[in-house]
Coordinates of C-alpha atoms and ligand atoms in Angstrom, one line a residue:
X1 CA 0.0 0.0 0.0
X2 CA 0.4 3.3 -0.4
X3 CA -0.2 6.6 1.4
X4 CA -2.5 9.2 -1.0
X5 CA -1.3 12.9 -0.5
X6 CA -3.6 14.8 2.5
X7 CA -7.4 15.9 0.9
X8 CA -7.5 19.8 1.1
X9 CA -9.8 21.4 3.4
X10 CA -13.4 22.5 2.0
X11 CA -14.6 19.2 -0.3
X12 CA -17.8 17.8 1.5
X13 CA -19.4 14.9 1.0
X14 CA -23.5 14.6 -0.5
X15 CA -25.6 10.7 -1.0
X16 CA -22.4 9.4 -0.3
X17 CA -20.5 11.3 -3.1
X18 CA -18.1 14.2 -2.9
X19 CA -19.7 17.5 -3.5
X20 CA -18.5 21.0 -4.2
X21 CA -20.7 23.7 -3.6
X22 CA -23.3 21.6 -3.0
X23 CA -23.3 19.7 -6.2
X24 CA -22.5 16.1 -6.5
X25 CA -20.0 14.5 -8.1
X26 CA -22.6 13.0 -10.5
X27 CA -24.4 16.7 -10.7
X28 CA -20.9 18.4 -11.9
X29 CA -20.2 16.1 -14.6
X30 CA -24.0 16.5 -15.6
X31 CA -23.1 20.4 -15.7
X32 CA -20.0 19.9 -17.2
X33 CA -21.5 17.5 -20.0
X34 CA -19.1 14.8 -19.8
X35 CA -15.7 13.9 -18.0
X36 CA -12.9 14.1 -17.9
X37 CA -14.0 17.3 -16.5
X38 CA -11.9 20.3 -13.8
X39 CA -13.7 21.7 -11.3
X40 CA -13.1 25.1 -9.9
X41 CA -14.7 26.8 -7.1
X42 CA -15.7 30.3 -6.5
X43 CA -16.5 29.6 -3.3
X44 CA -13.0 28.1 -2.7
X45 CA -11.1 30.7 -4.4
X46 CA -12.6 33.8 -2.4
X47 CA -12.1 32.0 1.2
X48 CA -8.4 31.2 -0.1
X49 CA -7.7 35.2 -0.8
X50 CA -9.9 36.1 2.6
X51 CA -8.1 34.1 4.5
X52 CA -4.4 35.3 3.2
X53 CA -5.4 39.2 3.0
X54 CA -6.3 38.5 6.7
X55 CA -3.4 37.2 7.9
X56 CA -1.2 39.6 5.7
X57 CA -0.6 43.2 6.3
X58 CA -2.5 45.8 5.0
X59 CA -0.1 47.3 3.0
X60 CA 1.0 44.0 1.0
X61 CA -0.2 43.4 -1.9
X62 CA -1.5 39.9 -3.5
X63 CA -0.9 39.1 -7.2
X64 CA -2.0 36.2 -9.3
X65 CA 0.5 34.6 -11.6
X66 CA -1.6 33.2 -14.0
X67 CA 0.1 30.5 -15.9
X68 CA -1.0 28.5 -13.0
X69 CA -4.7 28.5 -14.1
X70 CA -5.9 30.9 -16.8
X71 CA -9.4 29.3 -17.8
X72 CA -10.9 32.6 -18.3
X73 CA -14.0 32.5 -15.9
X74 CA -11.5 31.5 -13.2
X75 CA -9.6 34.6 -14.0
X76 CA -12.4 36.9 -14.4
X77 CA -13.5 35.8 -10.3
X78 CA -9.7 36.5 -9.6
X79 CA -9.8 39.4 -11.2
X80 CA -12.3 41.0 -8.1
X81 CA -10.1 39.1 -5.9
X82 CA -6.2 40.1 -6.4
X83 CA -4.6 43.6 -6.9
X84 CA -2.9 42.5 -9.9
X85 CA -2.0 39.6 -12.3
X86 CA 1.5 38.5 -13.7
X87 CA 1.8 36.9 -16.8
X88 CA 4.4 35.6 -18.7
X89 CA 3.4 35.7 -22.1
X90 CA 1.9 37.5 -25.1
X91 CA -1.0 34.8 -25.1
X92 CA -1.3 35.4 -21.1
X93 CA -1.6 39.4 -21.8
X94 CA -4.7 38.6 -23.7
X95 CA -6.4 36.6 -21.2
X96 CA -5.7 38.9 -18.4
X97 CA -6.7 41.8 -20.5
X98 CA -10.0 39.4 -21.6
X99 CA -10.3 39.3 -17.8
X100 CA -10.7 43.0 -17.4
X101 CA -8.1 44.0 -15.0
X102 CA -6.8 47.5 -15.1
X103 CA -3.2 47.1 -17.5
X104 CA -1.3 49.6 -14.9
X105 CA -2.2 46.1 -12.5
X106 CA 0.0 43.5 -14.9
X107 CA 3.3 43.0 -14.7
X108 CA 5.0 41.0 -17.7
X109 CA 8.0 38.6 -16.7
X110 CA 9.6 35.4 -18.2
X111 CA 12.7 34.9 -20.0
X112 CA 12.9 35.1 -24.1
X113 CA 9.7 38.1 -24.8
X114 CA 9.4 38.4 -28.7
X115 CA 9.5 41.5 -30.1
X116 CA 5.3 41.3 -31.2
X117 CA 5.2 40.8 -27.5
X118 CA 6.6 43.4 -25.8
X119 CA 5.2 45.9 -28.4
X120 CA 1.9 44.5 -27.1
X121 CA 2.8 45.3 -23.5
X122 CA 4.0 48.7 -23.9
X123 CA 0.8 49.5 -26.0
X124 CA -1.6 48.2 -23.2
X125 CA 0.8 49.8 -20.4
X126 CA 1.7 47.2 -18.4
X127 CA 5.6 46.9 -16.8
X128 CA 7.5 45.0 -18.2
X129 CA 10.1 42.7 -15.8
X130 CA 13.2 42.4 -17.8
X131 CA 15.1 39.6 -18.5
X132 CA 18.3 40.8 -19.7
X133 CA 19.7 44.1 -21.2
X134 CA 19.4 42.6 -24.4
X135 CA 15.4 42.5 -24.1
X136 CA 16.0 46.2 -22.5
X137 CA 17.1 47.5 -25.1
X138 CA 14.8 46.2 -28.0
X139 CA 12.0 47.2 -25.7
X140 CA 13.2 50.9 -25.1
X141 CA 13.9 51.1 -29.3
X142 CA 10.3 49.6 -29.7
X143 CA 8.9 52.3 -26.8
X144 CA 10.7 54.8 -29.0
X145 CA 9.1 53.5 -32.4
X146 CA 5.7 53.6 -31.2
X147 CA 6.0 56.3 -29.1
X148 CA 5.3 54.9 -26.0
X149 CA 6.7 55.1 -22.2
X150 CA 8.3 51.8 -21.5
X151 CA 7.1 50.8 -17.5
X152 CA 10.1 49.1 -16.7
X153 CA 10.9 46.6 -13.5
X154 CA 14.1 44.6 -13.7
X155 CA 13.5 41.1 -12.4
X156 CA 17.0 40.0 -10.5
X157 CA 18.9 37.4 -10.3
X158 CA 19.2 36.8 -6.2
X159 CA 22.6 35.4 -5.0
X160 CA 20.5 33.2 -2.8
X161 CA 17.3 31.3 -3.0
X162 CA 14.2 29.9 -1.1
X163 CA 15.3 27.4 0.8
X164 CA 13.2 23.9 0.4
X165 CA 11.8 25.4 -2.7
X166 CA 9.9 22.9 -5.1
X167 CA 11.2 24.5 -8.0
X168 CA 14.7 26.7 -7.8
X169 CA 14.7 29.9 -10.0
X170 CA 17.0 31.7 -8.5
X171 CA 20.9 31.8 -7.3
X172 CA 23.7 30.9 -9.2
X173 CA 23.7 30.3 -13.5
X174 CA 20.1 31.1 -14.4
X175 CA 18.1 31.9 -17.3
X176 CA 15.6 34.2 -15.2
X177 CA 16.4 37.4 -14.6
X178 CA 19.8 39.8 -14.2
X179 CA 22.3 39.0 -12.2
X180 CA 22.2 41.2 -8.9
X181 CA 25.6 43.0 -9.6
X182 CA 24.4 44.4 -13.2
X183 CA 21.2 45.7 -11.6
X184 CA 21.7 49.1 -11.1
X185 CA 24.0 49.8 -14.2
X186 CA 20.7 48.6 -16.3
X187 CA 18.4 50.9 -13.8
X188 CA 20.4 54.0 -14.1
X189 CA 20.3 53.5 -18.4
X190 CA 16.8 52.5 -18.6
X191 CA 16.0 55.9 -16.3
X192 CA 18.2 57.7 -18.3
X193 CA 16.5 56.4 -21.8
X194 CA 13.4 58.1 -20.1
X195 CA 11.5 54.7 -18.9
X196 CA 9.1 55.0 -16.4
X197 CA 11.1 53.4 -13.9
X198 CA 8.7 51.1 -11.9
X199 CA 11.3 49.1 -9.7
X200 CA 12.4 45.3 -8.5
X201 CA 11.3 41.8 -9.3
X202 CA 12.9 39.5 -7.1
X203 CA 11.2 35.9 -7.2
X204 CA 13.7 33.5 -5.1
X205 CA 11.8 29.9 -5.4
X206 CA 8.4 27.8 -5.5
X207 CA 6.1 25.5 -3.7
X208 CA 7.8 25.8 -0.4
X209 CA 5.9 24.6 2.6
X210 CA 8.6 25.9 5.0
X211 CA 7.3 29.5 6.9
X212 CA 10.8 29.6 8.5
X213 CA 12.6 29.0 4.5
X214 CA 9.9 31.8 2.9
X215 CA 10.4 34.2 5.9
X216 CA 14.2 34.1 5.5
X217 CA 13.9 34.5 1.8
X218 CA 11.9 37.8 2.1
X219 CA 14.3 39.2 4.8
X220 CA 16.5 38.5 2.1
X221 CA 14.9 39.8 -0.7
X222 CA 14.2 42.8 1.3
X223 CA 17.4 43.7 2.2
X224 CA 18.8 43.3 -1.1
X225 CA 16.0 45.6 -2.6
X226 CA 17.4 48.2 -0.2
X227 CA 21.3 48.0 -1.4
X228 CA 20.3 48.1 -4.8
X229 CA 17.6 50.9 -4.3
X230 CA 21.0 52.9 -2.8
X231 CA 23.0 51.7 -5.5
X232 CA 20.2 52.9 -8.4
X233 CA 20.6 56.2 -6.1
X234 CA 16.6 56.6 -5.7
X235 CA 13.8 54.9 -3.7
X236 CA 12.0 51.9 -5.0
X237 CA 8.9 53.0 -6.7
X238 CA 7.7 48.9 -6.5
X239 CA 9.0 45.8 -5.2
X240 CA 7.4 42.5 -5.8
X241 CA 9.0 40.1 -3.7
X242 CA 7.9 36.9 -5.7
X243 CA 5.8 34.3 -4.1
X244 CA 6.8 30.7 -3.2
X245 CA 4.2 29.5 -0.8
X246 CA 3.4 25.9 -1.8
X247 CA 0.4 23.6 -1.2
X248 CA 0.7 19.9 0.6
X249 CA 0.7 17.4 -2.5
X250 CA 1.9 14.6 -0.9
X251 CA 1.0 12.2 2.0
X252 CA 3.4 14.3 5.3
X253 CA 3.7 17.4 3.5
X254 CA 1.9 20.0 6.2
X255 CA 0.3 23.5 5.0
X256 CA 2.6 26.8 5.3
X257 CA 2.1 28.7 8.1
X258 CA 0.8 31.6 6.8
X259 CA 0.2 33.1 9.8
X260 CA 4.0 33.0 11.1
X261 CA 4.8 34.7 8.0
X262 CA 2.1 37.5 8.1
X263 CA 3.8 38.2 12.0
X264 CA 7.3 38.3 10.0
X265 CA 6.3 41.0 7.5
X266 CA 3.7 43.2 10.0
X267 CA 7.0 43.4 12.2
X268 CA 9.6 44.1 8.9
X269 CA 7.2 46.8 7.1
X270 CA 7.0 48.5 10.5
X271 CA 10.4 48.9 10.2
X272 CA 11.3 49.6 6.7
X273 CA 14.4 51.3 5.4
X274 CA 14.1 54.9 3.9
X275 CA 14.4 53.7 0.1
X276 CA 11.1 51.2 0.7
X277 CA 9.2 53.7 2.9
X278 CA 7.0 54.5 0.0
X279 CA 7.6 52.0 -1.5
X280 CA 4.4 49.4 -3.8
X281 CA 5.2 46.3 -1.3
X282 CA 3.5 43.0 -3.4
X283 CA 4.0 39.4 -3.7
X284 CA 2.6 37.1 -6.6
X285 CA 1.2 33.4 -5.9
X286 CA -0.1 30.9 -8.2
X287 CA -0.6 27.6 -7.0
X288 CA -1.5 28.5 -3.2
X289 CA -4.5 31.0 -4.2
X290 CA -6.0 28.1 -7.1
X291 CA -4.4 24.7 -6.4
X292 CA -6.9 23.1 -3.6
X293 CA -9.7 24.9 -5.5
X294 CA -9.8 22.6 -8.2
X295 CA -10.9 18.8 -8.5
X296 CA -10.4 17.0 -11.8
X297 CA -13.0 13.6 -11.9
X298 CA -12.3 11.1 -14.6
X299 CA -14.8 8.2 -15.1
X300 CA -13.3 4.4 -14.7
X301 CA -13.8 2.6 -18.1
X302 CA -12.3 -0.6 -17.2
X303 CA -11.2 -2.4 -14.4
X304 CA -8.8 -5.4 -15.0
X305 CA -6.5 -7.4 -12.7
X306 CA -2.6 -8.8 -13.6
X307 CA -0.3 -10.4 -11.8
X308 CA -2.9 -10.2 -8.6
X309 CA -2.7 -6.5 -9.3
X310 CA -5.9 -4.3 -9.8
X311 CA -6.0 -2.0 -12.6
X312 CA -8.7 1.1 -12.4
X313 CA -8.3 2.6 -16.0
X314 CA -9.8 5.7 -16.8
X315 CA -11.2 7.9 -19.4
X316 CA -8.7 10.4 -17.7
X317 CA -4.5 10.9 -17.3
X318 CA -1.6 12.2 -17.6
X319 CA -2.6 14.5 -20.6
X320 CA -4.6 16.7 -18.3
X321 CA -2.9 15.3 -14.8
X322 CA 0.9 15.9 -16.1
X323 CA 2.1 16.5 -12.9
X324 CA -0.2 14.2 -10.5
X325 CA 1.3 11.3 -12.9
X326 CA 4.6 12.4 -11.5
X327 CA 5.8 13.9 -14.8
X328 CA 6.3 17.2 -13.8
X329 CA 9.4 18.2 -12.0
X330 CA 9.5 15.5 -9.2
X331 CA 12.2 13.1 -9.1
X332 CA 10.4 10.3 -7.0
X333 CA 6.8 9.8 -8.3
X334 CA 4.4 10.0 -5.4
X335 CA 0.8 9.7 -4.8
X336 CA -1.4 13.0 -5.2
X337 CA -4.5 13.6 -2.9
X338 CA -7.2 11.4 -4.6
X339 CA -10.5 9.4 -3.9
X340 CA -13.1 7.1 -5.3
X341 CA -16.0 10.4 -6.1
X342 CA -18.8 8.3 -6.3
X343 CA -17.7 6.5 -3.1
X344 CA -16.4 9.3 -1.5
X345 CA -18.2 7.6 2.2
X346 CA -17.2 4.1 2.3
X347 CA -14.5 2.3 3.7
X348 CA -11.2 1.8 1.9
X349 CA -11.5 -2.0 1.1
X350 CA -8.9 -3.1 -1.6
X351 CA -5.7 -2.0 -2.9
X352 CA -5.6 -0.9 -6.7
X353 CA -3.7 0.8 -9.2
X354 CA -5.2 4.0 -10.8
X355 CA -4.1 4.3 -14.5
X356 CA -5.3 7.0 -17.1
X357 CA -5.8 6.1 -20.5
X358 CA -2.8 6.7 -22.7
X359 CA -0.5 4.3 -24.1
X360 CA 2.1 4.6 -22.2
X361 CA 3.5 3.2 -18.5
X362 CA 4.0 6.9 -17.6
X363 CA -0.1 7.8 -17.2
X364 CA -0.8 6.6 -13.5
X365 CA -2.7 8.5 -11.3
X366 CA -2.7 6.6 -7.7
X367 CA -0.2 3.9 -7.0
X368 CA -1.0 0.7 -4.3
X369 CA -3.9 2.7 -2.7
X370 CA -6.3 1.5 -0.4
X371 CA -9.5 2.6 -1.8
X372 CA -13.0 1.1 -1.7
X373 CA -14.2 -1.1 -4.6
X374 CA -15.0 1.0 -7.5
X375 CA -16.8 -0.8 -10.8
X376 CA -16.3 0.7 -14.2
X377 CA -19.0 4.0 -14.3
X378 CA -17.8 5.1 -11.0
X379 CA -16.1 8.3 -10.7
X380 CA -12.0 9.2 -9.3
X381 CA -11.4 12.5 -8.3
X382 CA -7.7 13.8 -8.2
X383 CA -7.0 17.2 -6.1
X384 CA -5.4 19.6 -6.5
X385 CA -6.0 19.9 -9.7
X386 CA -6.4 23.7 -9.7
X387 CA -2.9 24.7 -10.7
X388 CA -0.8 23.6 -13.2
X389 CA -3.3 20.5 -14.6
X390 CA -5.2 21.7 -17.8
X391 CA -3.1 24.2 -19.2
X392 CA 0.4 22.3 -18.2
X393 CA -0.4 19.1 -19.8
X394 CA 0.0 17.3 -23.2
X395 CA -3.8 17.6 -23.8
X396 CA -3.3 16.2 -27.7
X397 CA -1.1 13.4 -27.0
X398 CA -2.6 10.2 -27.9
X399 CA -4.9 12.2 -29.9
X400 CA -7.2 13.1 -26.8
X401 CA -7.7 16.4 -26.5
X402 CA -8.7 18.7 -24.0
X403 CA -10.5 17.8 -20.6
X404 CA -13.8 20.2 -19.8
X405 CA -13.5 23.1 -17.4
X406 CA -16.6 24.6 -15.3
X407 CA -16.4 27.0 -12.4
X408 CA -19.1 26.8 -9.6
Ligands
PLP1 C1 5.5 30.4 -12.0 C2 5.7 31.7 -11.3 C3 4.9 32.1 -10.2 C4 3.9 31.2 -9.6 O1 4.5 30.1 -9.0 P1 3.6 29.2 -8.0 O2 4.5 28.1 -7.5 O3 2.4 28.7 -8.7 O4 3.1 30.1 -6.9 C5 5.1 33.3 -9.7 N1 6.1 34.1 -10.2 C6 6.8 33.8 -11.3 C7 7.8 34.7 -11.8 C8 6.7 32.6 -11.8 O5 7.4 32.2 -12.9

């Protein structure tokens, strides 16, 4: 046997199914019109901001980075939610602008921005958080061609990182970012070329589940937004200080603390130095404002045994569950948070192997779990499966396609 990653608080259970916002398993694939089917929830979503705005101070700001979930009536919700959005492409400008959030509230970063694509930024207004000189300087010529102000941020390139972090992007040789000690030479020329200078990006790390790991890191970033500020010669106009809370995917993983790390900040921005007194404090989270909002429920279509093993196969897999198949940046494949749906009451009972549908021994969903018996028409659920499932999956391998998405 083994252990299935912990079920996020906030799924209840309806005739023996589990429901989300008071609709059955059963009712949101009705809704839905057919499985494999995501489901997000309103409800869900707004608690998850509540809860972080209260535990954060006032003056901090919440960004969502929306290449963890951009189905557009999930960002339009988020929209009302957030202060801003950060995207990371030309095709994420367009959704967040579809969305309706004010331009002047988008910040563009990620590496290699085509030229089509930061003409398309400066024209809507939103900052762009440089990669490199190079993409400084095409963007300033382009500014200059269209006769527009560039809004400039320079993303850096820490010299340390987020302890614990799921997913390093920053310290040492990177491809995000400038390099910390060619910061403020690019500052002082992107000022001088008449930019609207709109500060620092500093994103150290992801899916951390360590308070202590994320509290250092924004000390850190902190501080180093203060030397460089001094460096530039002026105060910080902005400072987002990246993200990196995770969510618990896996069986002992335990939910961040957010409340240690509101105490942290309340006592640092009480404190701040002279160049961040003024200073537009944010920080910009994907997976912890969407993740445990989202269910995916794919339908068993077979159930076979082999070698005394049993096999649940589904209409569902790895082409929408990239990273609950283990495919997706983890070195050891582990079980996600998952259940029987339709079964959501009974009693564990057997031990079986979930498997999606593709042709390959890479599409497994759940691993040796104990589960109770499911029969083919009954329902799994995976959770969550509100960041990085959809949009971060081979949807047209095998031919496939694309699972449904609803919001309730
Ligand atoms: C991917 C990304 C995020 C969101 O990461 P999560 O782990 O989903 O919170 C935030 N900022 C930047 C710059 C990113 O690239």
């Amino acid at each position: 046997m083994k252990p299935v990653g912990p079920i996020p608080a906030g799924y209840q259970s309806k005739d023996g199914q589990i429901a989300v916002a008071g609709h059955t398993a059963r009712d949101l694939v009705e809704q839905g019109g057919a499985t494999p089917l995501f489901v997000y929830s309103r409800e869900h979503l707004t608690k998850r901001v509540g809860d972080l705005r209260a535990t954060m101070p006032d003056r901090l700001k919440i960004n969502y980075a929306i290449k963890a979930n951009p189905f557009a009536p999930l960002l339009k919700h988020m929209a009302g939610l957030v202060d801003g959005f950060d995207i990371a492409s030309g095709g994420e400008l367009a959704m967040a602008q579809a969305a309706g959030l004010d331009p002047r509230a988008i910040s563009f970063a990620g590496p290699g921005k085509r030229n089509e694509e930061l003409e398309a930024a400066l024209r809507a207004g939103v900052t762009l958080n440089l990669e490199s000189e190079n993409e400084a300087r095409r963007a300033l010529a382009i500014g200059e061609r269209i006769g527009a102000v560039p809004r400039m941020a320079i993303r850096v390139n820490p010299d340390f990182e987020l302890r614990g972090s799921g997913m390093k992007m920053g310290g040492g040789a990177k491809q995000f970012g400038i390099d910390q000690a060619r910061v403020p030479a690019l500052a002082k020329e992107i000022i001088a070329a008449g930019a609207e200078w709109r500060g620092l990006h500093i994103f150290t790390g992801s899916q951390a589940l360590s308070a202590e790991a994320i509290i250092e890191a924004q000390a850190n970033v902190i501080d180093l937004a203060d030397q460089l500020a001094s460096e530039i010669g002026q105060p910080l106009p902005k400072l987002n200080m990246g993200g990196g809370l995770g969510i618990p995917y896996f069986h002992g993983d335990e939910p961040v603390d957010i409340a240690a790390i509101g105490a942290a900040l309340d006592k640092r921005f009480s404190n701040l130095p002279a160049n961040l007194a003024d200073t537009d404090l944010c920080i910009e989270l994907g997976r912890y404002l969407v993740g445990e909002a989202g269910i995916y429920l794919t339908e068993i279509v077979d159930r076979k045994e082999s070698h005394g093993s049993t096999f649940l196969v589904t209409d569902g897999g790895l082409h929408h569950q990239l990273a609950a198949s283990g495919n997706f940046g983890t070195v050891v494949r582990r079980n996600y948070p998952s259940a029987i749906a339709t079964k959501y009451d009974s009693e564990p009972s057997e031990e079986v192997n979930i498997v999606g549908c593709l042709c390959t021994p890479l599409d497994r969903l759940a691993d040796k779990a104990h589960f109770p018996r499911a029969e083919v028409g009954d329902l799994v659920v995976i959770f969550c499966a509100g960041a990085y499932g959809a949009t971060a999956s081979p949807a047209d391998f095998l031919g496939q396609g694309a699972a449904r998405e609803i919001l309730v």
